[in-house]
Structure formats: structure tokens, C-alpha cells
Coordinates of C-alpha atoms and ligand atoms in Angstrom, one line a residue:
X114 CA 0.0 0.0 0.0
X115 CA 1.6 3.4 -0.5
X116 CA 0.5 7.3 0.9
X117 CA 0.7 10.0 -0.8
X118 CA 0.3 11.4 2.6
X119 CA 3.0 12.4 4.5
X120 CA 2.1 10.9 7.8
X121 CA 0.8 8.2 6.0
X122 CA 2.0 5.6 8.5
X123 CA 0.0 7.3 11.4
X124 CA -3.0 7.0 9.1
X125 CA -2.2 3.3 8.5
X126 CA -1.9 2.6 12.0
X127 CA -5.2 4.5 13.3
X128 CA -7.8 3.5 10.0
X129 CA -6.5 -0.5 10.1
X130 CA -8.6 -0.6 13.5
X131 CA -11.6 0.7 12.4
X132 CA -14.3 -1.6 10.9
X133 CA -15.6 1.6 8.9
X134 CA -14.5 2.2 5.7
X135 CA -11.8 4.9 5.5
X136 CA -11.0 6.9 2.0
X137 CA -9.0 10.1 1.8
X138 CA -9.5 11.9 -1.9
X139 CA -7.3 14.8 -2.7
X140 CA -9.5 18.4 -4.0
X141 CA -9.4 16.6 -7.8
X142 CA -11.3 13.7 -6.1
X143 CA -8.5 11.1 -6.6
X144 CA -8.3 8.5 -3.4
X145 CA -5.2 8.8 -2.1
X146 CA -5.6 6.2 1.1
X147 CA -8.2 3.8 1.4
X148 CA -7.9 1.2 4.7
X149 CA -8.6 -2.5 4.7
X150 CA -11.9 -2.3 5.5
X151 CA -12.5 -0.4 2.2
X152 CA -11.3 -3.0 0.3
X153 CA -14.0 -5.3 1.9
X154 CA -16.4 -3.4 1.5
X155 CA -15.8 -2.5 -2.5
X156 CA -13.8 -5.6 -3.3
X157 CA -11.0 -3.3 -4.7
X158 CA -7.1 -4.1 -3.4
X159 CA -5.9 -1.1 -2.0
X160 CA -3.5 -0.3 -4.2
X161 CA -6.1 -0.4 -7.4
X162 CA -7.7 2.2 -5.3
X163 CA -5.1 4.3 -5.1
X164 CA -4.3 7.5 -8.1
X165 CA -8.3 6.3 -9.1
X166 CA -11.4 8.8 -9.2
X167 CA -13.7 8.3 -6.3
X168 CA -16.8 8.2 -9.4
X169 CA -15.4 4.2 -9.0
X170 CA -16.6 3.6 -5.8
X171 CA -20.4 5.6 -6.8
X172 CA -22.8 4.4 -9.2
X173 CA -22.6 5.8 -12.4
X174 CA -26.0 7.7 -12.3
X175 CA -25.2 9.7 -9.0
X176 CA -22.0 10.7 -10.6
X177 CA -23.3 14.6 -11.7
X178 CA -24.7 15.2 -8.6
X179 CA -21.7 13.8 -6.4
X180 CA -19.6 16.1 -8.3
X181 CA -22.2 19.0 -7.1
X182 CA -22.6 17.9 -3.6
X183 CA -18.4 17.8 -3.9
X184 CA -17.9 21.2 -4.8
X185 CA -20.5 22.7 -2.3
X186 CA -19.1 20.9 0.8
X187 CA -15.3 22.1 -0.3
X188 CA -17.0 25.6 -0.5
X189 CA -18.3 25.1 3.0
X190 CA -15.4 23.3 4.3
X191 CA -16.4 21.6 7.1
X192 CA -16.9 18.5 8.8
X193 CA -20.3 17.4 7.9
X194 CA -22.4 13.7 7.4
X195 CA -23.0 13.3 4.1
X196 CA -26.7 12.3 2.1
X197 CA -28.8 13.5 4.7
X198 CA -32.4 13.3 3.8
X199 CA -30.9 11.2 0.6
X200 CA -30.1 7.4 0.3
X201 CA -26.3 7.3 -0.5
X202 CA -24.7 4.5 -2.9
X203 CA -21.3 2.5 -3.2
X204 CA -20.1 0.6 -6.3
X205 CA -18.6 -2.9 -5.5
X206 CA -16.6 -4.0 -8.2
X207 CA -18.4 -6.7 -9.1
X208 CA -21.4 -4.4 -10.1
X209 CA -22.9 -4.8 -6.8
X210 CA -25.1 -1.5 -5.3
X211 CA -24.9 -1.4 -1.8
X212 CA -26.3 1.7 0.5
X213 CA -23.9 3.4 2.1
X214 CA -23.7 5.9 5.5
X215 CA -21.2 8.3 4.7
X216 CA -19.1 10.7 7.4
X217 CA -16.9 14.0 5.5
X218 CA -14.1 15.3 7.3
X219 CA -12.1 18.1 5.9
X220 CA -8.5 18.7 6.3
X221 CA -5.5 20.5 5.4
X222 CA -2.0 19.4 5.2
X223 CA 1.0 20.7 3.5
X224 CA -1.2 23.2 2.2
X225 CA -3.2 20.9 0.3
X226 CA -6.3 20.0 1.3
X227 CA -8.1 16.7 1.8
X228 CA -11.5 15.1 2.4
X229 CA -11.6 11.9 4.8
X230 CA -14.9 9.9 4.2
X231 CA -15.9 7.6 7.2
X232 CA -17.9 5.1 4.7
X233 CA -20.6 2.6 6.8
X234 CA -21.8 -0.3 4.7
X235 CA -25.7 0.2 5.9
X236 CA -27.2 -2.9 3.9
X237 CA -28.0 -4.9 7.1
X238 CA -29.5 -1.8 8.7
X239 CA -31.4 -0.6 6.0
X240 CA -33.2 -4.4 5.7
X241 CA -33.7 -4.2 9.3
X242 CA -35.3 -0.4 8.8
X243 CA -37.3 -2.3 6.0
X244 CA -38.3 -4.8 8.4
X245 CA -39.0 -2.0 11.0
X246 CA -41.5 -0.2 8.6
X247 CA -43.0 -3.0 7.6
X248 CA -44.0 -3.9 11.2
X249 CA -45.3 -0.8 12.0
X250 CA -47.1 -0.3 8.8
X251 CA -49.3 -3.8 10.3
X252 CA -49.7 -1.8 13.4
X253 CA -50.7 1.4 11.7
X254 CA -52.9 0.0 9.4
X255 CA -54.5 -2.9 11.0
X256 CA -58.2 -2.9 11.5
X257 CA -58.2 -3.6 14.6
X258 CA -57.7 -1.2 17.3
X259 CA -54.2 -1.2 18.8
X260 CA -53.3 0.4 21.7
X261 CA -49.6 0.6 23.4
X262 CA -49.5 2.6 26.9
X263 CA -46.6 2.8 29.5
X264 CA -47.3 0.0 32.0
X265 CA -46.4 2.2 35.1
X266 CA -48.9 5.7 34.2
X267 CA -51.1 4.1 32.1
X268 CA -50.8 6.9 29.6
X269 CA -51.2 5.8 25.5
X270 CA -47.8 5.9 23.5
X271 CA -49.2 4.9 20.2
X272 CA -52.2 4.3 19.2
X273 CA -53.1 2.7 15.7
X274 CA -55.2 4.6 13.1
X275 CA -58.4 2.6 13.5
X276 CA -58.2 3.5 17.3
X277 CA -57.6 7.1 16.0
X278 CA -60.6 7.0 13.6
X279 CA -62.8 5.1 15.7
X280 CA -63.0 7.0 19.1
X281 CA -62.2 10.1 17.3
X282 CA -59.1 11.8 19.0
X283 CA -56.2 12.4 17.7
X284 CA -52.7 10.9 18.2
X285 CA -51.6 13.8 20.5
X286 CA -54.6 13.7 22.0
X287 CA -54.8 10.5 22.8
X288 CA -51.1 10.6 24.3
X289 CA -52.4 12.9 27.1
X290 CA -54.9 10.2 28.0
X291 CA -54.8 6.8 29.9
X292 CA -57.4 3.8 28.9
X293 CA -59.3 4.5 31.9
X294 CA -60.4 7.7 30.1
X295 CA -62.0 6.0 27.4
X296 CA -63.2 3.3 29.5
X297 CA -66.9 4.6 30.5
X298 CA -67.7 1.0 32.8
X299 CA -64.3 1.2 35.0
X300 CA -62.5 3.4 37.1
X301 CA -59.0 2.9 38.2
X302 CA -59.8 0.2 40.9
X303 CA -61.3 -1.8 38.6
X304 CA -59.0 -1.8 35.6
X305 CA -56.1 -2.3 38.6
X306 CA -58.1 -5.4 39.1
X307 CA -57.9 -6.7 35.9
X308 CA -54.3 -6.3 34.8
X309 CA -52.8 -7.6 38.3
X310 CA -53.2 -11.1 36.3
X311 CA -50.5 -9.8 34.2
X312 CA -48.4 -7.7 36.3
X313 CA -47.8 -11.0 38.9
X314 CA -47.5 -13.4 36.0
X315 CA -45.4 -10.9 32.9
X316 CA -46.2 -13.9 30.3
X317 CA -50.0 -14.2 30.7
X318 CA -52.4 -12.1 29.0
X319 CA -56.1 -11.5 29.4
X320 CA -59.1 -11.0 27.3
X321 CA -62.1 -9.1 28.3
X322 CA -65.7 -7.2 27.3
X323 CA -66.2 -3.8 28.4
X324 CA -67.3 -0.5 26.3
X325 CA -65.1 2.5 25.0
X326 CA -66.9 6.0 24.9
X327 CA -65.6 7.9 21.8
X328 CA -64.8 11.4 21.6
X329 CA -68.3 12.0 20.2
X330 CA -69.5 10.0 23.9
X331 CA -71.3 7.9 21.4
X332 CA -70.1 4.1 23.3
X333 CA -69.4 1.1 20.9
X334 CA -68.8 -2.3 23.1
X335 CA -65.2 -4.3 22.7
X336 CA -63.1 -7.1 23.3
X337 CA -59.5 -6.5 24.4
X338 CA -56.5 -8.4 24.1
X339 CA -54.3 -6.6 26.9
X340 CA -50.4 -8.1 27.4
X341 CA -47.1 -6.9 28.4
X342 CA -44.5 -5.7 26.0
X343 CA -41.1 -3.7 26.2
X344 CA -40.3 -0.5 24.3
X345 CA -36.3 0.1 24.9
X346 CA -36.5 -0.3 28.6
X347 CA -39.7 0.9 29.7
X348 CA -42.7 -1.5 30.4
X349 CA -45.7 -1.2 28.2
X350 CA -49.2 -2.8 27.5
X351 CA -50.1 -3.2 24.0
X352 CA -53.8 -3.8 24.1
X353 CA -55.5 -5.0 20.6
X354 CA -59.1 -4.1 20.5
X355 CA -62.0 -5.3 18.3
X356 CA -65.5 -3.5 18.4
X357 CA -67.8 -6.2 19.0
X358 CA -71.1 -3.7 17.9
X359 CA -71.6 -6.1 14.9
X360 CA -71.0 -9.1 16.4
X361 CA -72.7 -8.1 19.6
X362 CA -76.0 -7.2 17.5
X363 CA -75.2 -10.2 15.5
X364 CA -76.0 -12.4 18.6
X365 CA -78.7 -10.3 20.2
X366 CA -80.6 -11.1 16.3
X367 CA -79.5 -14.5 17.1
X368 CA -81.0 -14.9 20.5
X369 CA -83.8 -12.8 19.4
X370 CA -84.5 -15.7 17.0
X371 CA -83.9 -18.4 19.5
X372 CA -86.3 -17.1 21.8
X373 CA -88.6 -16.8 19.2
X374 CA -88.2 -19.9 18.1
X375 CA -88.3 -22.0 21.5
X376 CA -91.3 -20.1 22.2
X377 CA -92.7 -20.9 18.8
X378 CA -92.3 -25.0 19.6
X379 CA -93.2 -24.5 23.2
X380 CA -96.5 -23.1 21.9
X381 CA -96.6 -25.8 19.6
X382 CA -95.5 -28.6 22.2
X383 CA -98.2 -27.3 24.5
X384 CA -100.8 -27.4 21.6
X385 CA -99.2 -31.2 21.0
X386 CA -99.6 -31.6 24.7
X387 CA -103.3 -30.4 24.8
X388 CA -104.1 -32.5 21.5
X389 CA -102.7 -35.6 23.1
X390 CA -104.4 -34.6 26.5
X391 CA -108.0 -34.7 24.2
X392 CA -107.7 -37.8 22.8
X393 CA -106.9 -39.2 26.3
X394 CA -109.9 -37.2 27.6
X395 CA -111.9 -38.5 24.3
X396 CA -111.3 -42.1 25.2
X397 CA -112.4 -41.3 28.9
X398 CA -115.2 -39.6 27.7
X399 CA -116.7 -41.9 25.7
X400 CA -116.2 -44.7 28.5
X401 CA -117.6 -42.3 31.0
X402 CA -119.9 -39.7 29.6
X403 CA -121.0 -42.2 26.7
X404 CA -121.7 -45.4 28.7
X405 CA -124.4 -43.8 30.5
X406 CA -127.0 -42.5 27.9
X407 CA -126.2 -45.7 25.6
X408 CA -127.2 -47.7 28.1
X409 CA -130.7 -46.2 28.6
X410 CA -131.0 -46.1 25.3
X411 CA -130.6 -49.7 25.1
X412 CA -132.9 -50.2 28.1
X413 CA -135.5 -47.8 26.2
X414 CA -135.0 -50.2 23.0
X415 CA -135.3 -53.5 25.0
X416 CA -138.4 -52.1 26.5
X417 CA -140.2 -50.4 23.6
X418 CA -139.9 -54.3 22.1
X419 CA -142.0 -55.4 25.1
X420 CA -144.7 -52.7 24.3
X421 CA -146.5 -54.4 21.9
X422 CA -150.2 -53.9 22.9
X423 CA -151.9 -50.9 21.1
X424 CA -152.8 -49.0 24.5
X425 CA -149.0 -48.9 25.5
X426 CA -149.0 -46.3 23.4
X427 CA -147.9 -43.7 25.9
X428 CA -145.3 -46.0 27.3
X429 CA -143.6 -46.3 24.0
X430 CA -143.9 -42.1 23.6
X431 CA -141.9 -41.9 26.9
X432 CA -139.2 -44.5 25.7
X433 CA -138.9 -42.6 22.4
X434 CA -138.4 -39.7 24.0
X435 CA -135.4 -41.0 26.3
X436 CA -133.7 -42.3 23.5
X437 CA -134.2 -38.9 21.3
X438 CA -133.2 -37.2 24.6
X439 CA -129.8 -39.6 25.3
X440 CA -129.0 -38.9 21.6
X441 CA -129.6 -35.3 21.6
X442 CA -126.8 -34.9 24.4
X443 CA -124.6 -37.2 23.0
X444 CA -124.7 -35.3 19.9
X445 CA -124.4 -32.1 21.6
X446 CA -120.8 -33.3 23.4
X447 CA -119.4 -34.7 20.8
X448 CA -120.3 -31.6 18.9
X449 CA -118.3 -29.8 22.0
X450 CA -115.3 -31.9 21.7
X451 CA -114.9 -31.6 17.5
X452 CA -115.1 -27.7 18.5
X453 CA -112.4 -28.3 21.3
X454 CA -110.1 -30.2 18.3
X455 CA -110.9 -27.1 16.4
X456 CA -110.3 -24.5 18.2
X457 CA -106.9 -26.2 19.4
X458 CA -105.9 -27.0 16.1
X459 CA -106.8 -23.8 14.4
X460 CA -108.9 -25.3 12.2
X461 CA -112.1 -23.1 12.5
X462 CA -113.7 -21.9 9.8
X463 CA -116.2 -19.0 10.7
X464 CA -119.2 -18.1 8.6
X465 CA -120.4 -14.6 9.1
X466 CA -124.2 -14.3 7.9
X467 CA -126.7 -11.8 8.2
X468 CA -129.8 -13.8 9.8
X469 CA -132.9 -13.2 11.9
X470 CA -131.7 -14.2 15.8
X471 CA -135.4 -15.6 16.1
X472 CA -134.2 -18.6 13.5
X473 CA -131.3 -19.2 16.1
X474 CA -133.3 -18.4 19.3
X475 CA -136.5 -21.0 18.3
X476 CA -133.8 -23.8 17.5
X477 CA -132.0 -23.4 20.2
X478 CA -135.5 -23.4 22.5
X479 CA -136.9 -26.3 20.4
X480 CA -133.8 -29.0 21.3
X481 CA -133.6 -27.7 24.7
X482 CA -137.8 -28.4 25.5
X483 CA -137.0 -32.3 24.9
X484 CA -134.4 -31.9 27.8
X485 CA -136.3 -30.1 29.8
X486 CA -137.1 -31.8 33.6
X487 CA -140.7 -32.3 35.0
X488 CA -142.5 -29.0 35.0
X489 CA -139.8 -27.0 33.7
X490 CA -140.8 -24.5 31.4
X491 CA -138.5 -21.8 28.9
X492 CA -139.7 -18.3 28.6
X493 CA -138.3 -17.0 25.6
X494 CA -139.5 -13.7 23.3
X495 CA -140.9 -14.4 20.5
X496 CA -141.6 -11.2 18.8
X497 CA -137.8 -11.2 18.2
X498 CA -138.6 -11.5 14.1
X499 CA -137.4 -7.9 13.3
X500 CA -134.0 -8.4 15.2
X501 CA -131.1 -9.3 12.5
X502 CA -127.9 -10.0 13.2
X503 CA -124.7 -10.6 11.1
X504 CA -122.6 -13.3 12.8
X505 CA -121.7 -16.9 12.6
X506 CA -125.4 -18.6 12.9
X507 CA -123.3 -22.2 14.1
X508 CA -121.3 -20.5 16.6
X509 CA -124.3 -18.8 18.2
X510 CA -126.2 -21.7 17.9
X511 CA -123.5 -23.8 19.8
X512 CA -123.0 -21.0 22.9
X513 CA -127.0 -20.5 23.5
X514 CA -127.5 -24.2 23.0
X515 CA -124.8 -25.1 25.7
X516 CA -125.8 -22.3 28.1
X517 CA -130.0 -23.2 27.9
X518 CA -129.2 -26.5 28.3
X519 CA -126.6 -26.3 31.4
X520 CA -129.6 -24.1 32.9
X521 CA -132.0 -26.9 32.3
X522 CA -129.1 -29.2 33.8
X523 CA -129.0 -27.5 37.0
X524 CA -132.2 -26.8 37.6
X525 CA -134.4 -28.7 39.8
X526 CA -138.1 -29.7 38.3
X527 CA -140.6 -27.1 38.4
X528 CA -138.5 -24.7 38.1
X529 CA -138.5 -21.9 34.8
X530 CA -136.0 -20.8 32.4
X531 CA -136.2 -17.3 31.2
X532 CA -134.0 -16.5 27.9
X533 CA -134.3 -12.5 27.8
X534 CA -132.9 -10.5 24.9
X535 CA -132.1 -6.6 24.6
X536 CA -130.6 -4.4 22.3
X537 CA -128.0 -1.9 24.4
X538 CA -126.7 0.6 22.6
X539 CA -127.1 -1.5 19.4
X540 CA -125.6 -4.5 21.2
X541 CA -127.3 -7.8 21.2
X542 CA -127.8 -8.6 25.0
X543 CA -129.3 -12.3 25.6
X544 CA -129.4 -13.3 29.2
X545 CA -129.9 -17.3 30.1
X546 CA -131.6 -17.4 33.5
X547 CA -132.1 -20.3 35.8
X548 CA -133.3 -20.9 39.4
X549 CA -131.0 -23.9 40.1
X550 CA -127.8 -24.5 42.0
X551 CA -125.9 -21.7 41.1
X552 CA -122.0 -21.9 40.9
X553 CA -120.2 -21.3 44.4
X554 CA -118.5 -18.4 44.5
X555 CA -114.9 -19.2 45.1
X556 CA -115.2 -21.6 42.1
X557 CA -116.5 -18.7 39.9
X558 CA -113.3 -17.9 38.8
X559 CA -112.5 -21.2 37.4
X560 CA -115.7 -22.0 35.4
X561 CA -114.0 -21.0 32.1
X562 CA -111.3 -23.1 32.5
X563 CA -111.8 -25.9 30.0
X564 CA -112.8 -29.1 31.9
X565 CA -113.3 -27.5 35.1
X566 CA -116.7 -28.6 37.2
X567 CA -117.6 -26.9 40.4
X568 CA -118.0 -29.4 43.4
X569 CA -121.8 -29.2 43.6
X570 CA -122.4 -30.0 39.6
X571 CA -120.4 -33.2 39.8
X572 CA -123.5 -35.0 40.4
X573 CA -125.1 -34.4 37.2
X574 CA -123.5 -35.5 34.1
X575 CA -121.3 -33.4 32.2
X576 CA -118.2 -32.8 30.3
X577 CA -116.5 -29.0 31.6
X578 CA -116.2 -28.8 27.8
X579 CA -119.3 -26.0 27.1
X580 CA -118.5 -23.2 28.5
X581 CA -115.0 -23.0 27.4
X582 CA -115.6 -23.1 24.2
X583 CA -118.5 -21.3 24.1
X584 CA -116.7 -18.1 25.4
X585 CA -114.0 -18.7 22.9
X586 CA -115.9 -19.0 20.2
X587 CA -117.8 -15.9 20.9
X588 CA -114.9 -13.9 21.4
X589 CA -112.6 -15.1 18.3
X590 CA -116.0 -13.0 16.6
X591 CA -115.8 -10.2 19.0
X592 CA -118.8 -10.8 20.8
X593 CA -118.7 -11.6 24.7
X594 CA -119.8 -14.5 27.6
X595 CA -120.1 -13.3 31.4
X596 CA -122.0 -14.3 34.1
X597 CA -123.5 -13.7 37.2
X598 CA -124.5 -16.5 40.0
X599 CA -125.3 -17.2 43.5
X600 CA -125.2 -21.2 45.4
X601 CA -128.9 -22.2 45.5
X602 CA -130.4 -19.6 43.8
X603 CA -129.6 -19.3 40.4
X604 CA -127.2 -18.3 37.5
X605 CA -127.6 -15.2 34.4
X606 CA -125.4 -15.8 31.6
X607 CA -124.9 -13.2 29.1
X608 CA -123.8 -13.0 25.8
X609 CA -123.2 -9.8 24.1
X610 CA -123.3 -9.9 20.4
X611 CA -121.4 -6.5 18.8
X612 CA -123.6 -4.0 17.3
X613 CA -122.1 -3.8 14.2
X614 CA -123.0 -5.5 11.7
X615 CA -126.4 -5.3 13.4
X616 CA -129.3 -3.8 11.7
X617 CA -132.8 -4.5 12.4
X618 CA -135.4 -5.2 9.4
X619 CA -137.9 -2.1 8.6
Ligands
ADP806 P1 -120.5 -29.3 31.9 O1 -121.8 -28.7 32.1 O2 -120.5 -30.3 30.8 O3 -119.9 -29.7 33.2 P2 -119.7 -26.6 31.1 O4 -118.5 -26.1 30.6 O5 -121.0 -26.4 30.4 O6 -119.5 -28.2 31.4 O7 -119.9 -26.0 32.6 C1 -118.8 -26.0 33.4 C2 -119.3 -26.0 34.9 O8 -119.9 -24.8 35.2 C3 -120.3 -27.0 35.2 O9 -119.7 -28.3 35.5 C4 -121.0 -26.4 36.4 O10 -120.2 -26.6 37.5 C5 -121.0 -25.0 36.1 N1 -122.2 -24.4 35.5 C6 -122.4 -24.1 34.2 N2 -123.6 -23.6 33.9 C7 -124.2 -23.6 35.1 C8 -125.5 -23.3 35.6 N3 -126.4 -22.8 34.7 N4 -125.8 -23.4 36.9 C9 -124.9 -23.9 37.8 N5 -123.6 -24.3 37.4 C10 -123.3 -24.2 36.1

């Protein structure tokens, strides 16, 4: 190696020992010492180095400007870093670019002067700096929220740009702030709480709902990810957030659903429930409530057989009569129990009709006469003929049939049914009066239940099917079914029929 420079042994001894790259150019620009590490770093030997332009050591296309930037520092003459705010380049000589740091020092010596260049090789940095960006540039720009705050005061150090844009503060802001600020459900105690997890075990981390209030105070509910970091030496949380508002609404729908849905097959259990329930009550029924009138109907039959002579006559009328009677009821609860299986399965179909109530009133009375009981007698109106009514003749039919014939039921002999109609303010009014047993009065409440029987009726036959339905019926076509009754006196049933569609004929 050989120095033009006259100390050039001192320079030897002081650049060998420096891993930096170490070129001295003269004011043309021609090296005139280069260390070992140079030749490293651009592959040249030392001595090719040496009497050459420093253009070899640069990339051909920053040539013009190095030559500018050349002649401006010799102008200014002092010890500088070179290529700030531009990335500087070396020339190896196989071809090979590689970025460069680069230190000037100006000097004089034996009247000449001289520029030393302190030359870093900054490939490995500038991949890690590429690295580095890259890494922040996921923080930055994640969608999640990412929070980092100094473990010890809590306050934020960085805070991701969907943090930023979703609470609505800025960076700066947001730096003057701890998480406790934006954390409307906690106060310090609390959020103590949770991170001492954390703080007694450094590895763990913990996961958590709460709500952040934005800047706005509008609140949006999260879930954070909270765990210990270090930045340099100081302690820090780095928190990463997701708002839950979709996901949270997401699952309210979906419980919405569920609840409509379990309630939707409850209801429809219950209506299995009650369906299965009638055909076990059916089967009873027909053992029970069946057996009964069949079997004086049979007697009837056996003994109508024996009354062959022509002045049995009116013994034959009274066996006829039972047997019309025993089929008439039977008829009329198995009529109630189709209309239970109806009503339970939805299957009703309602006729509305515009008819004279007389036509309803005078069958109704007509059935009920062959039930009636020694000396019992049904006062009814009958100049009802101008009364019309629109409603559903069948339904009507069925609710006045099973309330004239209950009164019959419970009523002892002799004793007079009065069926009284009314019009009230347009209103239909019929009341079904009896003087019988009446319906005690702490069972009153229960009489519309369907299969209930008050204590002092279980004597006489019956189903507890009538009045249930009855009242339903009526009030799926808005009309209504109440009562009044007292033990051992009597019971008025009324049913109001709507006054419209009501008109009466001219
Ligand atoms: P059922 O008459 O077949 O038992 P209902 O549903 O028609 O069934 O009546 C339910 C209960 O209400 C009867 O069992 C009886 O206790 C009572 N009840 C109904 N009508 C009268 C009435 N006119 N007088 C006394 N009790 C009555």
C-alpha cells in the first residue's frame, strides 16, 4: 500500500482498526488512502484504489450530482455527514449496489487540502429499517384497534389509526390520555383489578368485554387483548381491540331468533300436549260420559220391544223420548269436543251471515224443550222476528245451545228458564236465567277453564267442555260471555253480540 500522505503511517496505524471504511481523496477527487476495510467493502485491493477517481466507488447515475454535492461541501469546508435526507450509494466491483452511510471530514496538510470519508456499509441496517417499517405499517394499518400505553402511568404511546378514527381523538390527544379515560364502565380500581393477572405473571395475558366511549361520547362495546411488552427499557401494554357492535347485534338477532323460536315450539309442544291430552280425555269420555245414555237407550230399546199392545201407546212415547233425549246430548258433546279439536288446532272456519236471531233463538229453544225436567218450562220472546244480526249462525247456535241446556241441567223440576234478549246501545244482549244450584262463588273464577266442574255439579252428568268453548268462540267474533251467580239460587249468563254488523229489518 503506498500514501501520498505524508504521515501516511499514522494513518495506517489509526484506520486498520476501524471496521468503517476509511477513503482520503485529494480536492481533484482522486483517493489517495483507502484502509482495509474499504477493500472489503468495495472488493478493490488497495493499491487499485489508489491514483483512481472516487466516481469508482459511486454508481454511475449519482455521478453529476456527487460532483455537485463535492464542490459545495469544499466551499463550505467543514466536517459534515454526508446524504442527509438522501439514500447514498457504493459501487462494488463486481457491479454490486450497496447503501452506504457516509461521514466528511475536511483537512488541510502541507497546504493541500483533503476530504476523509468515514464510509458505513448500511445494507443490514437498512433491511432491518425495511423490516421496522414493515412492522409498523401492520400496526398502523390494522383494523383492529391497537393500543400501546406505558405499563407504570397508564398513559397511551401509540395508538393505531383505527383507534384514532374510531374513538375520534387524535394521536396527541390521545397521548395525554390513559385507557381508563375511554373506558366509561371502569374506574382505576377496577381496571387495577384486571391487569394484576398480568403484572404478577409478565407472560399471561387476558381477554375481556367492556365498552369504549368515543370522543363523540357515542359508546361502541369491545373485546381487548391486553399483554405486556417492552419499548427500549420501559414496560408497556399493548392492548389490541375489536369492536364487538356487529358481532354483539349479530348475537342479540340470534338470540332474538332463538327465543322466538323455543317459544314458537313450546307453543306448539303445548298445543301437542293439549291435543294428546284430548284424545286421552276423548277415550275417557266416551267410557264415562258415553256409557251412560247408551245404556238407557238400550234399556229404552229393549223395552219399547215389550210394548207391543196398542194401549202402551204412551209408554212407547216416553221410551222414544229418552232415547231422542240420550241422543240429543250425546250429539251435543261430541259436537263440544270436535269444536275443542278445532279451536286447538286452528282449524275453524267461521261463517259470518246476516240472519234473523229468532231462527237461532227458536232452535236453540226447540232442542232444549225435549231436555227439559218435569214441570220446567223456557220463557223466551218471540216477537224477536225484526232483530237481524250478522254473525256466525253455528257458533251462536253452539253457545246459546250449551248455556240453555246447562240451565235446564242445573235446575231442579218445576222450576222456569227465562231467555231475555235486549238491544243496548245497538248491542245484542241475551241473558240465560235459571233458578238452580248456582255456581259457588270461590269456584266462579275457574268456570272457564276448560274441563273444570264446580263441586256441587259433579252429580249431574257433564263434560266442563261448554262453557270454554262457548266463550272462545264468541270472542274469536268479538262478541262476549259473562255471568253472574249465587249457590242455591240461580245463575244469568250473558252474551253480548257486537252492534255492528247489526241492523234490524224495517
Ligand atoms: P258441563 O256442564 O259439561 O260440566 P260446562 O263447561 O258447560 O260443562 O260447565 C262447566 C261447569 O260450570 C259445570 O260443570 C258447572 O259446575 C258450572 N255451570 C255451568 N252452567 C251452570 C248453571 N247454569 N248453573 C250452575 N252451574 C253451572
Amino acid at each position: 500500500m503506498q500514501f501520498f500522505l505524508p504521515n501516511s503511517s499514522i494513518f495506517n496505524l489509526i484506520s486498520e482498526g476501524i471496521s468503517e471504511g476509511i477513503i482520503v481523496v485529494n480536492k481533484e477527487q482522486v483517493i489517495v488512502a483507502a484502509n482495509s476495510a474499504t477493500e472489503e467493502m468495495f472488493l478493490y485491493k488497495k493499491d487499485h484504489l489508489i491514483g483512481q477517481s472516487l466516481d469508482l466507488l459511486i454508481p454511475r447515475r449519482y455521478h453529476k450530482g456527487h460532483d455537485q454535492h463535492v464542490t459545495e461541501f469544499a466551499r463550505q469546508s467543514k466536517k459534515r455527514q454526508m446524504g442527509r435526507g438522501r439514500d447514498l450509494h457504493g459501487i462494488r466491483k463486481n457491479g454490486q449496489e450497496f447503501p452506504v452511510e457516509v461521514g466528511l471530514n475536511p483537512f488541510e496538510m502541507n497546504g493541500e487540502t483533503f476530504v476523509m470519508a468515514l464510509i458505513i456499509d448500511i445494507t443490514e441496517r437498512k433491511i432491518k429499517e425495511k423490516e421496522l417499517s414493515h412492522w409498523f405499517r401492520i400496526f398502523d394499518e390494522s383494523l383492529n384497534e391497537i393500543y400501546v400505553f406505558n405499563a407504570q402511568s397508564f398513559n397511551f404511546i401509540n395508538v393505531n389509526k383505527e383507534a384514532q378514527r374510531n374513538l375520534g381523538y387524535s394521536l396527541e390527544e390521545l397521548q395525554t390520555m390513559t385507557p381508563i379515560d375511554i373506558k366509561p364502565e371502569m374506574d382505576r380500581t377496577e381496571f387495577l383489578q384486571l391487569i394484576d393477572p398480568i403484572l404478577l405473571d409478565k407472560n399471561s395475558k387476558i381477554k375481556f368485554e367492556t365498552t369504549h366511549q368515543r370522543k363523540n361520547r357515542t359508546i361502541y362495546p369491545v373485546e381487548v387483548n391486553l399483554q405486556l411488552s417492552a419499548k427500549g427499557e420501559t414496560e408497556v401494554f399493548v392492548a389490541i381491540i375489536l369492536d364487538i357492535t356487529e358481532q354483539k347485534s349479530y348475537t342479540e338477532k340470534l338470540e332474538k331468533k332463538v327465543d322466538e323460536r323455543t317459544k314458537q315450539l313450546t307453543e306448539a309442544l303445548a298445543k301437542e300436549k293439549e291435543l294428546n291430552e284430548l284424545k286421552t280425555r276423548f277415550l275417557s269420555l266416551v267410557s264415562h260420559e258415553f256409557k251412560t245414555p247408551l245404556s238407557s237407550i238400550l234399556t229404552s230399546i229393549t223395552l219399547l220391544g215389550k210394548y207391543t199392545q196398542t194401549e202402551q201407546q204412551e209408554k212407547r212415547d216416553k221410551h222414544v223420548t229418552t232415547i231422542r233425549n240420550k241422543v240429543k246430548y250425546l250429539d251435543a258433546i261430541l259436537n263440544d269436543f270436535l269444536s275443542v279439536e278445532r279451536l286447538e288446532s286452528g282449524n275453524e272456519n267461521y261463517k259470518l251471515e246476516t240472519f234473523p236471531l229468532s231462527k237461532v233463538v227458536n232452535e236453540v229453544v226447540y232442542d232444549a224443550n225435549m231436555l227439559l225436567k218435569t214441570g220446567q218450562k223456557i220463557n223466551y220472546p218471540e216477537d224477536i222476528d225484526d232483530l237481524i244480526v250478522q254473525f256466525d249462525p253455528k257458533t251462536l247456535e253452539l253457545a246459546l245451545s250449551n248455556l240453555v241446556n246447562n240451565a235446564i241441567k242445573y235446575s231442579p223440576e218445576n222450576t222456569s228458564i227465562d231467555l231475555k234478549i235486549k238491544k243496548v246501545d245497538n248491542n245484542i244482549v241475551i241473558n240465560i236465567m235459571d233458578k238452580g244450584i248456582g255456581i259457588p262463588k270461590e269456584e266462579q273464577k275457574h268456570i272457564f277453564n276448560r274441563y273444570f266442574r264446580a263441586e256441587n255439579a259433579l252429580l249431574t252428568q257433564g263434560t266442563g267442555i261448554g262453557l270454554n268453548i262457548a266463550k272462545q268462540h264468541l270472542e274469536n267474533l268479538g262478541a262476549s260471555l259473562e255471568f253472574s251467580s249465587e249457590e242455591n239460587k240461580g245463575s244469568n249468563f250473558t252474551v253480548t253480540i257486537p252492534k255492528t254488523p247489526i241492523t234490524t229489518i224495517q
